XYZ file of C-alpha atoms in Angstrom:
240
model
C -38.019 -18.279 -4.260
C -34.353 -18.939 -3.798
C -32.970 -17.691 -0.565
C -29.918 -15.374 -0.835
C -27.979 -14.903 2.359
C -26.423 -11.374 2.982
C -22.931 -11.214 1.450
C -20.511 -10.672 4.334
C -17.619 -8.305 3.995
C -15.139 -7.404 6.734
C -16.901 -4.220 7.836
C -20.386 -4.502 6.368
C -22.816 -6.946 4.821
C -24.938 -6.617 1.742
C -28.503 -7.710 1.711
C -29.413 -9.070 -1.716
C -32.539 -11.137 -1.504
C -34.759 -8.811 -3.581
C -32.202 -7.002 -5.624
C -32.110 -8.176 -9.215
C -28.261 -8.069 -9.465
C -26.414 -9.857 -6.626
C -22.910 -9.130 -5.334
C -20.458 -9.731 -8.204
C -16.862 -9.283 -9.179
C -17.541 -6.180 -11.392
C -18.886 -4.222 -8.497
C -16.173 -5.341 -6.074
C -13.507 -4.457 -8.603
C -14.967 -1.030 -9.159
C -15.220 -0.259 -5.440
C -11.701 -1.415 -4.777
C -10.007 0.126 -7.734
C -11.680 3.547 -8.291
C -9.158 6.270 -7.078
C -10.474 7.982 -3.966
C -8.453 10.239 -1.631
C -8.378 9.238 2.019
C -7.238 12.612 3.428
C -9.815 15.079 2.275
C -13.649 15.352 2.063
C -15.187 14.364 -1.316
C -18.682 13.972 -2.619
C -19.325 10.749 -4.630
C -22.332 9.776 -6.767
C -22.947 6.086 -7.517
C -25.358 5.741 -10.520
C -27.344 2.485 -10.770
C -26.099 1.545 -7.282
C -28.046 -1.657 -6.945
C -27.396 -3.185 -3.533
C -25.158 -0.209 -2.528
C -21.962 -2.263 -2.404
C -19.799 0.176 -4.375
C -20.920 3.158 -2.345
C -20.146 1.337 0.916
C -16.743 0.203 -0.390
C -15.883 3.872 -1.277
C -16.998 5.120 2.158
C -14.750 2.406 3.809
C -11.731 3.509 1.759
C -12.311 7.257 2.103
C -13.108 8.240 5.716
C -14.257 11.806 4.748
C -16.320 10.714 1.671
C -20.076 11.358 1.528
C -21.757 9.052 -0.877
C -25.128 9.219 -2.596
C -26.352 6.046 -4.310
C -29.042 6.442 -6.989
C -31.005 3.469 -8.113
C -34.237 2.966 -10.046
C -35.280 -0.301 -8.376
C -37.381 0.154 -5.269
C -36.487 -3.312 -4.179
C -32.693 -2.684 -4.422
C -33.005 0.658 -2.735
C -34.922 -0.897 0.120
C -32.132 -3.494 0.605
C -29.392 -1.015 0.199
C -30.894 1.254 2.893
C -30.890 -1.762 5.266
C -27.230 -2.552 4.413
C -26.254 1.020 4.858
C -28.018 1.374 8.196
C -26.330 -1.645 9.596
C -22.827 -0.562 8.496
C -20.321 1.625 10.269
C -20.710 4.203 7.475
C -24.444 4.890 7.878
C -23.978 8.618 8.527
C -22.005 9.143 5.268
C -23.889 7.019 2.714
C -27.447 7.563 1.487
C -29.600 5.792 -1.138
C -32.175 7.525 -3.371
C -34.843 5.828 -5.452
C -34.829 7.693 -8.761
C -34.285 7.466 -12.413
C -30.804 9.085 -12.884
C -32.140 11.277 -15.631
C -34.692 12.711 -13.173
C -32.195 13.188 -10.394
C -31.350 16.914 -9.988
C -29.077 17.493 -6.940
C -28.220 20.895 -5.739
C -24.549 19.996 -5.357
C -21.686 18.868 -7.601
C -19.576 15.763 -7.224
C -15.834 15.012 -7.197
C -16.474 11.466 -8.356
C -19.353 9.975 -10.322
C -19.093 6.157 -10.610
C -21.233 3.479 -12.268
C -21.477 -0.259 -12.947
C -24.014 0.372 -15.687
C -26.059 -2.113 -17.736
C -23.992 -3.422 -20.709
C -26.267 -5.848 -22.390
C -28.230 -4.593 -25.469
C -31.913 -5.150 -25.910
C -31.276 -8.125 -28.171
C -29.663 -10.142 -25.489
C -32.388 -10.226 -22.789
C -31.801 -11.596 -19.373
C -34.466 -13.576 -17.515
C -37.003 -11.623 -15.617
C -38.276 -8.038 -15.645
C -36.169 -6.656 -12.798
C -33.042 -8.458 -13.941
C -33.593 -7.059 -17.440
C -33.876 -3.563 -15.898
C -30.657 -4.056 -13.977
C -28.575 -5.533 -16.849
C -29.800 -3.688 -19.903
C -29.101 -0.121 -21.125
C -32.875 0.515 -21.601
C -33.840 4.136 -21.074
C -30.468 5.189 -19.586
C -28.157 5.153 -22.570
C -24.462 6.013 -22.456
C -25.269 9.254 -24.170
C -27.901 10.050 -21.507
C -25.636 8.996 -18.723
C -22.718 11.237 -19.708
C -24.978 14.091 -20.767
C -26.557 14.211 -17.213
C -23.445 13.273 -15.303
C -21.424 16.204 -16.713
C -23.967 18.709 -15.290
C -23.114 17.667 -11.761
C -19.361 17.007 -12.070
C -16.971 19.451 -10.512
C -14.408 20.949 -12.844
C -11.590 18.674 -11.492
C -14.051 15.728 -10.987
C -13.861 12.278 -12.583
C -16.420 9.861 -14.061
C -15.448 6.218 -13.654
C -17.335 3.390 -15.328
C -16.897 -0.361 -15.626
C -18.439 -1.863 -18.650
C -18.123 -4.905 -21.028
C -15.347 -4.486 -23.620
C -18.044 -4.860 -26.279
C -19.774 -1.723 -25.019
C -16.738 0.353 -24.401
C -16.590 2.128 -27.813
C -20.147 3.354 -27.370
C -19.444 4.719 -23.941
C -16.276 6.386 -25.245
C -18.123 7.898 -28.181
C -20.836 9.231 -25.823
C -18.268 10.795 -23.503
C -16.624 12.461 -26.452
C -20.005 13.863 -27.503
C -20.333 15.581 -24.101
C -16.718 16.825 -24.012
C -15.526 14.380 -21.274
C -11.976 13.193 -22.152
C -10.707 9.716 -21.578
C -7.853 9.782 -19.001
C -7.241 6.191 -17.881
C -8.247 2.651 -18.884
C -7.931 -0.589 -16.986
C -8.311 -3.701 -19.101
C -9.704 -6.526 -17.079
C -9.312 -10.317 -17.890
C -10.754 -13.238 -15.988
C -7.478 -15.134 -16.419
C -3.942 -14.073 -17.371
C -4.155 -15.188 -20.974
C -7.787 -14.744 -21.408
C -9.370 -12.059 -23.686
C -10.270 -8.762 -22.069
C -13.878 -8.860 -20.712
C -14.296 -5.605 -18.846
C -12.901 -2.066 -19.029
C -12.721 0.341 -16.199
C -12.435 3.792 -17.783
C -11.956 7.266 -16.243
C -13.017 10.499 -17.845
C -12.710 14.149 -16.917
C -13.044 17.648 -18.291
C -9.274 17.916 -18.936
C -7.613 16.256 -21.995
C -4.412 14.289 -21.385
C -1.470 13.898 -23.605
C -1.493 10.114 -23.126
C -4.234 7.924 -21.755
C -2.976 5.942 -18.771
C -3.267 2.219 -19.624
C -3.302 -0.611 -17.079
C -4.004 -4.338 -17.201
C -5.442 -6.710 -14.611
C -6.429 -10.378 -14.507
C -8.768 -11.662 -11.733
C -7.838 -15.260 -11.232
C -4.760 -17.515 -11.734
C -7.149 -20.507 -11.604
C -10.754 -20.979 -10.796
C -11.561 -19.397 -7.430
C -7.873 -18.504 -6.810
C -7.360 -14.758 -7.096
C -4.272 -13.227 -8.712
C -1.865 -11.442 -6.360
C -2.985 -8.010 -7.561
C -6.699 -8.612 -7.301
C -6.162 -10.109 -3.866
C -4.201 -7.032 -2.853
C -6.917 -4.737 -4.113
C -9.712 -6.571 -2.260
C -7.931 -7.735 0.958
C -9.602 -5.047 3.081
C -12.995 -6.180 1.995
C -13.288 -9.989 1.573
C -13.451 -12.003 4.773
C -11.328 -14.724 3.161
C -9.373 -15.046 -0.114
C -7.295 -17.525 -1.855
């Protein structure tokens, strides 16, 4: 078995030996970009939390945030619990092993975030656990939004990062459950490359005009754009 060393950030590290999905740009972007207030308490739910990276990033950015990470994989939860326990935010982040559709908390959340599977069943990844982590499977966009809205506060937000090819399905599912698109970030790997990812924000309130933003990750291979570097400067140990 290949050995994966913990991924070191400035204030915490992510154990990822057993987790099917390792630390990647999508999770880092979501954790750095999602809007979180730093001056008031909030409750955050991370759905399909994997290694716990996004939850820990949110806890770092928002000192009064309390974060619950919900993940189906026992291996990923085991590693995320270790990462959480070794972090400075151990008392504000928890990890729960559960199918999201079976998760029934007593409280409601200001923010529900997810880096969900965005491959269809016809494009299988290698390995059972990696398939589970990368494919929609039992948790469809329709099921995700239907369950999420039950636990979202009236002024709360749902923020999802997904492949551009899956975005229309997520948008239709949100519409079906009366969650309105409020903001969209289009993400390109390079300045002139096609859009690959979409970070979208939904809420209960309709807006006159959806806020549209654009971001590219790198100016060249392994050299981050100025904006992505600014977003992630408080997390990465080094950056180019």
